[in-house]
PDB file of N, CA and C in Angstrom:
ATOM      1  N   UNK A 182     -62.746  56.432   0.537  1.00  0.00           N
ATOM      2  CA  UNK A 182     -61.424  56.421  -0.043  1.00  0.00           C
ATOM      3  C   UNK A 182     -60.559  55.495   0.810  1.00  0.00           C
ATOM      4  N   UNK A 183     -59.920  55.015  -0.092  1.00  0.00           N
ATOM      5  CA  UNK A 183     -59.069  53.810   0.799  1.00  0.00           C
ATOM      6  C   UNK A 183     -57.687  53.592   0.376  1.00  0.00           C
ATOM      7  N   UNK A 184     -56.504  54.949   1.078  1.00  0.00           N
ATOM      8  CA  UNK A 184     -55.385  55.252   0.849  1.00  0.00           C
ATOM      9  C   UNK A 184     -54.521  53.939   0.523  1.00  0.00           C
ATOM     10  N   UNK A 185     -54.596  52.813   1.575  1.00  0.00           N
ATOM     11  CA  UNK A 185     -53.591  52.097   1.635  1.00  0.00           C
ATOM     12  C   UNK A 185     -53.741  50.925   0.250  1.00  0.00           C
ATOM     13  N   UNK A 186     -54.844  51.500  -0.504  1.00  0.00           N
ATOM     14  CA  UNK A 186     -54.990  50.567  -2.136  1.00  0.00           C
ATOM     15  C   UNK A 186     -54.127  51.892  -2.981  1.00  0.00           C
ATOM     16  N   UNK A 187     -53.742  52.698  -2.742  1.00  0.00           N
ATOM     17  CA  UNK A 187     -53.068  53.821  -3.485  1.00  0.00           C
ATOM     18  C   UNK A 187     -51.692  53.129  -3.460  1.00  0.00           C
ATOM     19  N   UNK A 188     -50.977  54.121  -4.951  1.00  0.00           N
ATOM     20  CA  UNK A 188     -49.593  53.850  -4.647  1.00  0.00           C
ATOM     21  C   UNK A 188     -48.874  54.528  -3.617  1.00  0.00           C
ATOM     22  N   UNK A 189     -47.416  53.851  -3.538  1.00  0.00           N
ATOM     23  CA  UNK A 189     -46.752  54.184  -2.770  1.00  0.00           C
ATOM     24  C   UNK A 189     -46.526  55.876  -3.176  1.00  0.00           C
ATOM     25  N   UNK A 190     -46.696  56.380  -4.147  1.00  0.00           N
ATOM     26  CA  UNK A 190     -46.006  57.730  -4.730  1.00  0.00           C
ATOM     27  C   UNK A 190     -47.402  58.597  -4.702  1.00  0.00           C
ATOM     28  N   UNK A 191     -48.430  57.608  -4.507  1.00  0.00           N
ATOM     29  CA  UNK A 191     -49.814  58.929  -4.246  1.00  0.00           C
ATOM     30  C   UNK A 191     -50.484  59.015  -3.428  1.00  0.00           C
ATOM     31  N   UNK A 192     -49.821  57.861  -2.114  1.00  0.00           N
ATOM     32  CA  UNK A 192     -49.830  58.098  -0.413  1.00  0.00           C
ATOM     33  C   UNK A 192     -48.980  58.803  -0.184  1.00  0.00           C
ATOM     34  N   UNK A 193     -47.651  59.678  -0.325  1.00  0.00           N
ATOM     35  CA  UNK A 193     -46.657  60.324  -0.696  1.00  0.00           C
ATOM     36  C   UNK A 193     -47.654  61.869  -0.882  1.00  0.00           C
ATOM     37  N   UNK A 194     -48.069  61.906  -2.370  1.00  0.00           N
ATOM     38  CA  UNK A 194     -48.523  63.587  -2.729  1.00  0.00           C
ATOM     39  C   UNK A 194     -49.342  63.455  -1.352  1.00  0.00           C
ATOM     40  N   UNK A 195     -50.593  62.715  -0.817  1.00  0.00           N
ATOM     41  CA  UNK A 195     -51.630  62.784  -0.112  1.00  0.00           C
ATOM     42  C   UNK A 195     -51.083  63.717   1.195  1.00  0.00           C
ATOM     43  N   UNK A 196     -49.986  62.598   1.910  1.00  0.00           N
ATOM     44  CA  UNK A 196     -49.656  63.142   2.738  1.00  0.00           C
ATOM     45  C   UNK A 196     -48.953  64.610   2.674  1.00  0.00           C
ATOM     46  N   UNK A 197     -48.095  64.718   1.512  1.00  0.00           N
ATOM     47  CA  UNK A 197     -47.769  65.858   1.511  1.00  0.00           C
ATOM     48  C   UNK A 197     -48.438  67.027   1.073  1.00  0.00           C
ATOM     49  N   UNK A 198     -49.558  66.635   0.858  1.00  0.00           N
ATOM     50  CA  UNK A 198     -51.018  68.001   0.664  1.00  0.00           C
ATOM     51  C   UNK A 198     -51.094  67.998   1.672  1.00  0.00           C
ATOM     52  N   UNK A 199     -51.373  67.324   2.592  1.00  0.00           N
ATOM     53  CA  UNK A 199     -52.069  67.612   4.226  1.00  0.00           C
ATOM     54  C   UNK A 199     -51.042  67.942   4.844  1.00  0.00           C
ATOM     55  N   UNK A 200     -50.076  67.930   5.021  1.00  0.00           N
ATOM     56  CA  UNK A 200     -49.087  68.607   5.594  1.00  0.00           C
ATOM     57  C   UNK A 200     -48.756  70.502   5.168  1.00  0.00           C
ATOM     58  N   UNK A 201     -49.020  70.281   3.880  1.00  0.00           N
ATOM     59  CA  UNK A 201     -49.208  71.433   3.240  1.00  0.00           C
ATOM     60  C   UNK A 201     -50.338  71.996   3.585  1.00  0.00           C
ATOM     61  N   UNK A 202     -51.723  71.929   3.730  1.00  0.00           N
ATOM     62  CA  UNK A 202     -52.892  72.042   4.256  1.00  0.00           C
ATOM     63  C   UNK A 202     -52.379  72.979   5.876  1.00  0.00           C
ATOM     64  N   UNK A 203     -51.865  71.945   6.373  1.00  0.00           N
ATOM     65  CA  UNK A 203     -51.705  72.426   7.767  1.00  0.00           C
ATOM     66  C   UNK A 203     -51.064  73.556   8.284  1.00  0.00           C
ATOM     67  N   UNK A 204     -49.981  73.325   6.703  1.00  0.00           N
ATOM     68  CA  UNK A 204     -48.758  74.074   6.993  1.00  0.00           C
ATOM     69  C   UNK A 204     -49.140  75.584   6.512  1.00  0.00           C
ATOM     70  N   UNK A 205     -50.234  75.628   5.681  1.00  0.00           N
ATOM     71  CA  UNK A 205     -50.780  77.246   5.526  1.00  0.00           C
ATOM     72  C   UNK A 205     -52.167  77.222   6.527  1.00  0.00           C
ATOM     73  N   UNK A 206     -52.355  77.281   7.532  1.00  0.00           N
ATOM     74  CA  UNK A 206     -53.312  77.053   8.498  1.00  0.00           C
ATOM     75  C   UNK A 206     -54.984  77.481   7.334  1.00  0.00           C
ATOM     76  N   UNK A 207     -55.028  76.177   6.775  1.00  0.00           N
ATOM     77  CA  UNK A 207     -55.854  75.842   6.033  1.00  0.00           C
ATOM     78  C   UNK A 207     -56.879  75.034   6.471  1.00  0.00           C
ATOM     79  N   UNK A 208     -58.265  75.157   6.698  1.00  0.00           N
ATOM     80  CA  UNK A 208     -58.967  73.968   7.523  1.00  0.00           C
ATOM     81  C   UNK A 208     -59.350  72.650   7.043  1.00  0.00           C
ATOM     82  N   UNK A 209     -59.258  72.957   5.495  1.00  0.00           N
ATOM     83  CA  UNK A 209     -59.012  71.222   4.956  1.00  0.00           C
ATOM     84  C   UNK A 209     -58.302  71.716   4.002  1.00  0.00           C
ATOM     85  N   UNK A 210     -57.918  70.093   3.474  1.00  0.00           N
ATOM     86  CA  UNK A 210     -57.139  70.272   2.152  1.00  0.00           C
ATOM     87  C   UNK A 210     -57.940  69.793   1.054  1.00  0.00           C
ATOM     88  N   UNK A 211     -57.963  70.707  -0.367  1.00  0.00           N
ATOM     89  CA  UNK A 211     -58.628  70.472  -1.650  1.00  0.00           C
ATOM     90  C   UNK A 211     -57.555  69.807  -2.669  1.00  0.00           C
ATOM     91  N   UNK A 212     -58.091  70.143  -3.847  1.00  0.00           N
ATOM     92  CA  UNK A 212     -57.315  69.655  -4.556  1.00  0.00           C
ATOM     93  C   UNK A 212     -56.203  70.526  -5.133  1.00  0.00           C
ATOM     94  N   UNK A 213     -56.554  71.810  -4.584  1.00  0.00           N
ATOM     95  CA  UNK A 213     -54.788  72.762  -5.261  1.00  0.00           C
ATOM     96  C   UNK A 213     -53.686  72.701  -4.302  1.00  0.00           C
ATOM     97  N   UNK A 214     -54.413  71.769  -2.965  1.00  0.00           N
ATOM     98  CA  UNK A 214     -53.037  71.228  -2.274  1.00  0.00           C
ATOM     99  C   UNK A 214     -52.430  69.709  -2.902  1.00  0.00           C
ATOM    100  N   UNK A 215     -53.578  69.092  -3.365  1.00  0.00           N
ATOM    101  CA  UNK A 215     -53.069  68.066  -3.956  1.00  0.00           C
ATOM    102  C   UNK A 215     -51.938  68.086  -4.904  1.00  0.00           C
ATOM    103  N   UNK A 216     -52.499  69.255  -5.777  1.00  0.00           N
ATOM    104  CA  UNK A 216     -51.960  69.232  -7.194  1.00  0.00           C
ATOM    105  C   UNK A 216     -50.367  70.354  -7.206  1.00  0.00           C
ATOM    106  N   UNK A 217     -50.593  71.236  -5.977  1.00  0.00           N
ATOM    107  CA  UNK A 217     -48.976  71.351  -5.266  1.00  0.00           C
ATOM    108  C   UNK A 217     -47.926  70.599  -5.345  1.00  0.00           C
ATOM    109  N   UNK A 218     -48.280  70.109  -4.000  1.00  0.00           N
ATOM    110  CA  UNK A 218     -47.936  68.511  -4.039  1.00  0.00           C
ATOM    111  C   UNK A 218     -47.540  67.430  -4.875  1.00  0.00           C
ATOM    112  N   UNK A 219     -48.399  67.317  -5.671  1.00  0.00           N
ATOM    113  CA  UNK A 219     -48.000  66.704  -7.012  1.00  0.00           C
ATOM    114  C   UNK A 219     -46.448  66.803  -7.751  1.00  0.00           C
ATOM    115  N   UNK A 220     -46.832  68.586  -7.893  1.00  0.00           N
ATOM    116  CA  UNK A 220     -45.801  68.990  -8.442  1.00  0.00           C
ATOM    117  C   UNK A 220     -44.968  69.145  -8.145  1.00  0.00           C
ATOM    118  N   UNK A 221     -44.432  69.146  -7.074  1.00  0.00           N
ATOM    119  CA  UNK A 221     -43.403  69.294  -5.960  1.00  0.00           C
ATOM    120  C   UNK A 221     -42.739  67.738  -5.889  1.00  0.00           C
ATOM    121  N   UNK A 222     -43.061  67.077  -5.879  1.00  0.00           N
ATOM    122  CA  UNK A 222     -42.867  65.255  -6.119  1.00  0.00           C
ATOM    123  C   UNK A 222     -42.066  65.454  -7.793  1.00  0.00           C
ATOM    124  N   UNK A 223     -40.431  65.402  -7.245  1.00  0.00           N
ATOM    125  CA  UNK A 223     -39.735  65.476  -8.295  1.00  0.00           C
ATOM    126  C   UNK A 223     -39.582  64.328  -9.539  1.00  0.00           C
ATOM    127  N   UNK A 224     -39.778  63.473  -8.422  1.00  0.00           N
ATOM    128  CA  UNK A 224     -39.934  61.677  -9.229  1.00  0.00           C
ATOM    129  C   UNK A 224     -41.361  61.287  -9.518  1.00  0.00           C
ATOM    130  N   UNK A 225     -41.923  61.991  -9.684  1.00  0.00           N
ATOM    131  CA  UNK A 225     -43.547  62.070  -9.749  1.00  0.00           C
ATOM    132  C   UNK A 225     -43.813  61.938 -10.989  1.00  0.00           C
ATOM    133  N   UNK A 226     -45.090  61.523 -11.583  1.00  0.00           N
ATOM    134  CA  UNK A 226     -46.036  61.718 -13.080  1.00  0.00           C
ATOM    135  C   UNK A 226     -46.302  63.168 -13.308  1.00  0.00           C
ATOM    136  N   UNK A 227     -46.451  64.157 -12.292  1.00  0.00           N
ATOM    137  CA  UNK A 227     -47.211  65.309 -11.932  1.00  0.00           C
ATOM    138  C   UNK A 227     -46.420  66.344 -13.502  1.00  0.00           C
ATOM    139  N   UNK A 228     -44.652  66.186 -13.046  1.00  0.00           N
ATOM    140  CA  UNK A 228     -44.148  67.504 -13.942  1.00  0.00           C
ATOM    141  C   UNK A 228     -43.838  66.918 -15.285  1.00  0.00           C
ATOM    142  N   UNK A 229     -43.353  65.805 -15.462  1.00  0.00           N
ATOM    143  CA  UNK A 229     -43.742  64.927 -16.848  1.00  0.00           C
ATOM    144  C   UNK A 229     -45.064  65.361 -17.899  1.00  0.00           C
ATOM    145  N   UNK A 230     -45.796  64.759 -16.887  1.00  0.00           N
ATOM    146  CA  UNK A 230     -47.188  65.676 -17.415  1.00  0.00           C
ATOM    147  C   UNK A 230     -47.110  66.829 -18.352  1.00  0.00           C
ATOM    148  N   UNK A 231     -46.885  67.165 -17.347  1.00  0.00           N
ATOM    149  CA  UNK A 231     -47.051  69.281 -18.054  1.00  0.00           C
ATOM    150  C   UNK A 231     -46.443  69.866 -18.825  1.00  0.00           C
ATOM    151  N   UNK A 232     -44.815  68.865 -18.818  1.00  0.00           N
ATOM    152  CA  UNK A 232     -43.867  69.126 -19.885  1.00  0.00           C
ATOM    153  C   UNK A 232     -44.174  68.754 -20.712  1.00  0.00           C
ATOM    154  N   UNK A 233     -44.771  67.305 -20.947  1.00  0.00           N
ATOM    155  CA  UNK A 233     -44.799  66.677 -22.462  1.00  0.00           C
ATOM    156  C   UNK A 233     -45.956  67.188 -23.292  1.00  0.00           C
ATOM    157  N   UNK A 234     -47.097  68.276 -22.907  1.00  0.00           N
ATOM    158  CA  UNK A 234     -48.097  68.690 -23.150  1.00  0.00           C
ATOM    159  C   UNK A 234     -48.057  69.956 -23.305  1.00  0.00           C
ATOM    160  N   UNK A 235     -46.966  70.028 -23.472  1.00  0.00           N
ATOM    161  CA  UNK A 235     -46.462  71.810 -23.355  1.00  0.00           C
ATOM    162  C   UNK A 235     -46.607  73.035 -22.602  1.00  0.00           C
ATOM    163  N   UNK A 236     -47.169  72.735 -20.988  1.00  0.00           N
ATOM    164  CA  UNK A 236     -47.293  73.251 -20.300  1.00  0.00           C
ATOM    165  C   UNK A 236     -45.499  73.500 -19.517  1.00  0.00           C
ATOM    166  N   UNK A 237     -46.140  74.786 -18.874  1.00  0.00           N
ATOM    167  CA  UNK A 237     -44.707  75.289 -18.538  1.00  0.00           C
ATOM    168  C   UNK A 237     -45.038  75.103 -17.005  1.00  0.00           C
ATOM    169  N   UNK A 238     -44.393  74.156 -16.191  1.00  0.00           N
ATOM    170  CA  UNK A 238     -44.083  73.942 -14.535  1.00  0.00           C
ATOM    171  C   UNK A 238     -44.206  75.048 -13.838  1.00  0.00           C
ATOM    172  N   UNK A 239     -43.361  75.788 -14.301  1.00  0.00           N
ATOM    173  CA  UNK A 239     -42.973  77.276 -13.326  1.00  0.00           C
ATOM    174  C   UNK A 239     -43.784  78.077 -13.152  1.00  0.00           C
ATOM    175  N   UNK A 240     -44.867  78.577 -14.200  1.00  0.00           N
ATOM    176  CA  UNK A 240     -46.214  79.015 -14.525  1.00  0.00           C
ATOM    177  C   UNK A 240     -46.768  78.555 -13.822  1.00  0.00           C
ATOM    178  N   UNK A 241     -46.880  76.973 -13.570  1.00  0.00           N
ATOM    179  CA  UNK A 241     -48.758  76.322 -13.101  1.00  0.00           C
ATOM    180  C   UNK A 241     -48.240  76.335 -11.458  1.00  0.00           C
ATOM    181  N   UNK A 242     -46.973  76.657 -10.864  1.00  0.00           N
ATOM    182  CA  UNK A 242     -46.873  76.423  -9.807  1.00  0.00           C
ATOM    183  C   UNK A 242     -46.790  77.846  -9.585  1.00  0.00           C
ATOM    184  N   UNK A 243     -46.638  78.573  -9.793  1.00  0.00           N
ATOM    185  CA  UNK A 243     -46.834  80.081  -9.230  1.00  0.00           C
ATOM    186  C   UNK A 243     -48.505  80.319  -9.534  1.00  0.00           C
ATOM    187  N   UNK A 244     -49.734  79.696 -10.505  1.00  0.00           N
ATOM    188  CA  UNK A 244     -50.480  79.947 -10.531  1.00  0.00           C
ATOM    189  C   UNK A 244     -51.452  79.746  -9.515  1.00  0.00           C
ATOM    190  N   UNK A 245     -51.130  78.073  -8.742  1.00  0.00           N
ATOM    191  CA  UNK A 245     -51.614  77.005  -8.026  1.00  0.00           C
ATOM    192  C   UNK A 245     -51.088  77.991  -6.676  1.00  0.00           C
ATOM    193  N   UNK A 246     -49.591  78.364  -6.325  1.00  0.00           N
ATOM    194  CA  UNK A 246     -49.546  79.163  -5.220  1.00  0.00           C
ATOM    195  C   UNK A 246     -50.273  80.348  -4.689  1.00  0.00           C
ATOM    196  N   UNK A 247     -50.688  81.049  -6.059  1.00  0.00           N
ATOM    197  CA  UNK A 247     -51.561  82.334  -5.788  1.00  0.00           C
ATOM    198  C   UNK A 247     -52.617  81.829  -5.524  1.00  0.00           C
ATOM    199  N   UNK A 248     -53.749  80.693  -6.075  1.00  0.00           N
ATOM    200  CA  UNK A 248     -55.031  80.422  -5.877  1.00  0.00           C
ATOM    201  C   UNK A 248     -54.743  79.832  -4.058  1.00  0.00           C
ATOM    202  N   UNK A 249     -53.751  79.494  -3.732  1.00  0.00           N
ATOM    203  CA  UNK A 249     -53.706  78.541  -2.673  1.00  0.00           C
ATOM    204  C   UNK A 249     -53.256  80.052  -1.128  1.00  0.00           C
ATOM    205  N   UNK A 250     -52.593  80.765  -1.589  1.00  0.00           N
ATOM    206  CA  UNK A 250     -52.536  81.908  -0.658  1.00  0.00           C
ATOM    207  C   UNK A 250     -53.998  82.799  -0.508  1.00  0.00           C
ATOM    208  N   UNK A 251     -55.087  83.052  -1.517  1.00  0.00           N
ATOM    209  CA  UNK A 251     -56.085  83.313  -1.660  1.00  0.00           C
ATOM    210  C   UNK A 251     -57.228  82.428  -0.421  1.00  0.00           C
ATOM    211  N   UNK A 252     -56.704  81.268  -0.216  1.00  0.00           N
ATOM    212  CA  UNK A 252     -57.622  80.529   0.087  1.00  0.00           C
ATOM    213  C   UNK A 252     -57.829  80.727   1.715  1.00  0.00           C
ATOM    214  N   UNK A 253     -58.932  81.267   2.610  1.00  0.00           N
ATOM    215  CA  UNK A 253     -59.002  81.290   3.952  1.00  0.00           C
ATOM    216  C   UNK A 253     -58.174  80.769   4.880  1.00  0.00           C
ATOM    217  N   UNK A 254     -57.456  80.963   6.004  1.00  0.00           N
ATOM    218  CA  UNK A 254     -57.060  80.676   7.104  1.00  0.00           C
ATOM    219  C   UNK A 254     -57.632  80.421   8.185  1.00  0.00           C
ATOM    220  N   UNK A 255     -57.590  79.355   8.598  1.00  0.00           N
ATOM    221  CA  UNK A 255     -57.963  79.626  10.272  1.00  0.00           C
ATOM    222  C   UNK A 255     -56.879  79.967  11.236  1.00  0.00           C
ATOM    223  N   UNK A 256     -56.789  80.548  12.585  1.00  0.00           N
ATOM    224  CA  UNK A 256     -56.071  80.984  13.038  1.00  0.00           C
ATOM    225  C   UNK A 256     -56.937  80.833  14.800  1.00  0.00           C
ATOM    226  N   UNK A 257     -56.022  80.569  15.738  1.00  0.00           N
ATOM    227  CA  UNK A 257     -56.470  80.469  17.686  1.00  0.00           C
ATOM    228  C   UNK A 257     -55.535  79.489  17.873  1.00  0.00           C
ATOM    229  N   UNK A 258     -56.212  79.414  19.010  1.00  0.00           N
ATOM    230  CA  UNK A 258     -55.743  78.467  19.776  1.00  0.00           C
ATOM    231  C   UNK A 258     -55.646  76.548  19.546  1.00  0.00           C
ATOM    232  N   UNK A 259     -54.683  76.138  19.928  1.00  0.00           N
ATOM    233  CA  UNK A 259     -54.445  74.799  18.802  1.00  0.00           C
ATOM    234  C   UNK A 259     -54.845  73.602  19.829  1.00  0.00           C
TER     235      UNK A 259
END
């Protein structure tokens, strides 16, 4: 994978999955940090998406939060 051929707005979600990753002491990041992320990116393709397809935002991000609190922790010394 070769970030710096990405756009500027999906070096943006990337980083802000892995920050998110980190930030729930997660040992890598998948793609329901991606797709967080995504959605969280107000100027983003991510919530466009979901609206124009009749998906409801508020739903897929409380759904994406529960699968993502579910997901293992690591926890020690840093």
């Amino acid at each position: 994978m070769r970030p710096e051929r990405f756009t500027i707005k999906a070096q943006e979600v990337l980083g802000s999955a892995q920050q998110l990753a980190a930030g729930r002491d997660h040992q890598e990041m998948v793609p329901l940090h991606v797709l967080s992320a995504a959605l969280d990116q107000t100027d983003g393709l991510a919530l466009p998406l979901v609206e124009r397809t009749g998906g409801n935002p508020g739903a897929l991000r409380q759904a994406v939060g529960g699968k993502l609190d579910a997901l293992p922790t690591i926890s020690g010394a840093d």
